[in-house]
GROMACS .gro file of C-alpha atoms in nm:
model
  133
    1MET     CA    1  -1.335  -2.701  -1.136
    2GLY     CA    2  -1.428  -2.887  -0.819
    3LEU     CA    3  -1.774  -2.937  -0.672
    4LEU     CA    4  -1.715  -2.674  -0.402
    5ASP     CA    5  -1.602  -2.424  -0.667
    6LYS     CA    6  -1.927  -2.482  -0.854
    7ILE     CA    7  -2.135  -2.442  -0.538
    8PHE     CA    8  -1.964  -2.132  -0.402
    9GLY     CA    9  -1.842  -1.982  -0.730
   10LYS     CA   10  -1.492  -1.915  -0.597
   11ARG     CA   11  -1.186  -2.020  -0.792
   12LYS     CA   12  -0.852  -1.926  -0.638
   13ARG     CA   13  -0.503  -1.950  -0.787
   14LEU     CA   14  -0.156  -1.834  -0.696
   15ILE     CA   15   0.011  -1.597  -0.943
   16THR     CA   16   0.390  -1.559  -0.947
   17LYS     CA   17   0.586  -1.341  -1.193
   18TYR     CA   18   0.963  -1.313  -1.226
   19HIS     CA   19   1.204  -1.041  -1.339
   20GLU     CA   20   1.428  -1.126  -1.636
   21ASN     CA   21   1.716  -1.187  -1.391
   22GLY     CA   22   1.517  -1.466  -1.222
   23GLN     CA   23   1.426  -1.273  -0.907
   24LYS     CA   24   1.062  -1.282  -0.805
   25GLU     CA   25   0.874  -0.972  -0.927
   26MET     CA   26   0.532  -1.026  -0.770
   27GLU     CA   27   0.324  -1.291  -0.604
   28GLY     CA   28  -0.031  -1.317  -0.479
   29ASN     CA   29  -0.368  -1.480  -0.523
   30GLN     CA   30  -0.641  -1.429  -0.772
   31ARG     CA   31  -1.000  -1.532  -0.700
   32ASP     CA   32  -1.252  -1.543  -0.984
   33GLY     CA   33  -1.020  -1.323  -1.192
   34GLU     CA   34  -0.981  -1.054  -0.921
   35LEU     CA   35  -0.673  -0.988  -0.708
   36ASP     CA   36  -0.747  -1.121  -0.361
   37GLY     CA   37  -0.539  -1.149  -0.045
   38ILE     CA   38  -0.182  -1.040   0.024
   39TRP     CA   39   0.024  -0.939  -0.279
   40ILE     CA   40   0.397  -0.874  -0.261
   41SER     CA   41   0.620  -0.709  -0.524
   42TRP     CA   42   1.001  -0.701  -0.531
   43TYR     CA   43   1.269  -0.493  -0.699
   44GLU     CA   44   1.505  -0.670  -0.939
   45ASN     CA   45   1.769  -0.675  -0.663
   46GLY     CA   46   1.541  -0.892  -0.447
   47GLN     CA   47   1.442  -0.619  -0.200
   48LYS     CA   48   1.073  -0.588  -0.126
   49TYR     CA   49   0.902  -0.306  -0.320
   50LYS     CA   50   0.546  -0.319  -0.183
   51GLU     CA   51   0.308  -0.538   0.010
   52GLY     CA   52  -0.064  -0.501   0.054
   53ASN     CA   53  -0.400  -0.669   0.067
   54TRP     CA   54  -0.659  -0.695  -0.207
   55ASN     CA   55  -1.023  -0.783  -0.149
   56ASP     CA   56  -1.214  -0.875  -0.466
   57GLY     CA   57  -0.988  -0.655  -0.679
   58GLU     CA   58  -0.984  -0.355  -0.443
   59GLN     CA   59  -0.704  -0.237  -0.215
   60ASP     CA   60  -0.803  -0.308   0.143
   61GLY     CA   61  -0.605  -0.258   0.463
   62LEU     CA   62  -0.241  -0.165   0.512
   63TRP     CA   63  -0.013  -0.109   0.212
   64THR     CA   64   0.361  -0.072   0.270
   65TYR     CA   65   0.626   0.047   0.021
   66TRP     CA   66   1.007   0.032   0.052
   67TYR     CA   67   1.306   0.193  -0.117
   68ASP     CA   68   1.519  -0.047  -0.324
   69PHE     CA   69   1.772  -0.078  -0.041
   70GLY     CA   70   1.517  -0.195   0.217
   71GLN     CA   71   1.428   0.127   0.403
   72LYS     CA   72   1.053   0.179   0.452
   73LYS     CA   73   0.916   0.452   0.224
   74LEU     CA   74   0.539   0.467   0.280
   75GLU     CA   75   0.258   0.311   0.482
   76GLU     CA   76  -0.098   0.381   0.382
   77HIS     CA   77  -0.437   0.230   0.465
   78TYR     CA   78  -0.716   0.158   0.218
   79LYS     CA   79  -1.081   0.061   0.236
   80ASP     CA   80  -1.276  -0.031  -0.077
   81ASP     CA   81  -0.986   0.084  -0.299
   82VAL     CA   82  -0.979   0.434  -0.142
   83ALA     CA   83  -0.714   0.577   0.093
   84ASN     CA   84  -0.866   0.570   0.441
   85GLY     CA   85  -0.672   0.606   0.766
   86LEU     CA   86  -0.317   0.690   0.865
   87MET     CA   87  -0.052   0.766   0.601
   88THR     CA   88   0.315   0.794   0.695
   89SER     CA   89   0.610   0.842   0.459
   90TRP     CA   90   0.985   0.848   0.521
   91TYR     CA   91   1.295   0.988   0.353
   92LYS     CA   92   1.569   0.753   0.234
   93ASN     CA   93   1.764   0.837   0.551
   94GLY     CA   94   1.481   0.690   0.763
   95LYS     CA   95   1.354   1.021   0.897
   96LYS     CA   96   0.982   1.088   0.881
   97ARG     CA   97   0.873   1.291   0.578
   98ARG     CA   98   0.496   1.327   0.608
   99LYS     CA   99   0.214   1.205   0.828
  100GLY     CA  100  -0.161   1.254   0.805
  101ASN     CA  101  -0.500   1.087   0.786
  102TRP     CA  102  -0.719   1.006   0.491
  103LYS     CA  103  -1.096   0.982   0.525
  104GLU     CA  104  -1.263   0.828   0.222
  105GLY     CA  105  -0.984   0.954  -0.007
  106LYS     CA  106  -0.974   1.307   0.133
  107LYS     CA  107  -0.726   1.464   0.375
  108GLU     CA  108  -0.868   1.488   0.726
  109GLY     CA  109  -0.721   1.640   1.041
  110LEU     CA  110  -0.357   1.734   1.098
  111TRP     CA  111  -0.100   1.674   0.822
  112THR     CA  112   0.264   1.730   0.917
  113THR     CA  113   0.568   1.756   0.688
  114TRP     CA  114   0.933   1.732   0.799
  115ASP     CA  115   1.262   1.809   0.625
  116GLU     CA  116   1.536   1.546   0.592
  117ASP     CA  117   1.690   1.660   0.921
  118GLY     CA  118   1.368   1.595   1.116
  119ASN     CA  119   1.250   1.955   1.149
  120ILE     CA  120   0.881   2.030   1.097
  121THR     CA  121   0.839   2.241   0.785
  122LYS     CA  122   0.461   2.242   0.756
  123SER     CA  123   0.156   2.164   0.967
  124GLU     CA  124  -0.183   2.187   0.804
  125THR     CA  125  -0.532   2.095   0.919
  126TYR     CA  126  -0.789   1.961   0.676
  127LYS     CA  127  -1.162   1.900   0.697
  128ASN     CA  128  -1.325   1.690   0.426
  129GLY     CA  129  -1.023   1.744   0.199
  130LYS     CA  130  -1.017   2.122   0.235
  131LEU     CA  131  -0.740   2.316   0.408
  132VAL     CA  132  -0.882   2.493   0.716
  133GLN     CA  133  -0.563   2.601   0.894
   0.00000   0.00000   0.00000
């Protein structure tokens, strides 16, 4: 442990794990034993599975997930390890599946759902996690 580590109490290290086939499985930093910074995970075929930011062991900021063939599956925002902000998900064919906002882990405002052809199948409005319309 270096002098600066002793003074500031922060020890950072890069963690990398591999699938049995040799492909990278996950990679990111750990600070004082907590996940910290950007972490990326991959499927065994090498395609990205998810990417997101950790702050002292809590999800923070944008998290993105993909299908195993590379198509985006989900984008969601977090603050202090709780869903907070815009959430958008997609079908395997690339068409939008669902879109809505989280506020401190509860649904807030308009949530829209589409079928695989792109037609709206449901529109709901939430206030503080409760369906109002």
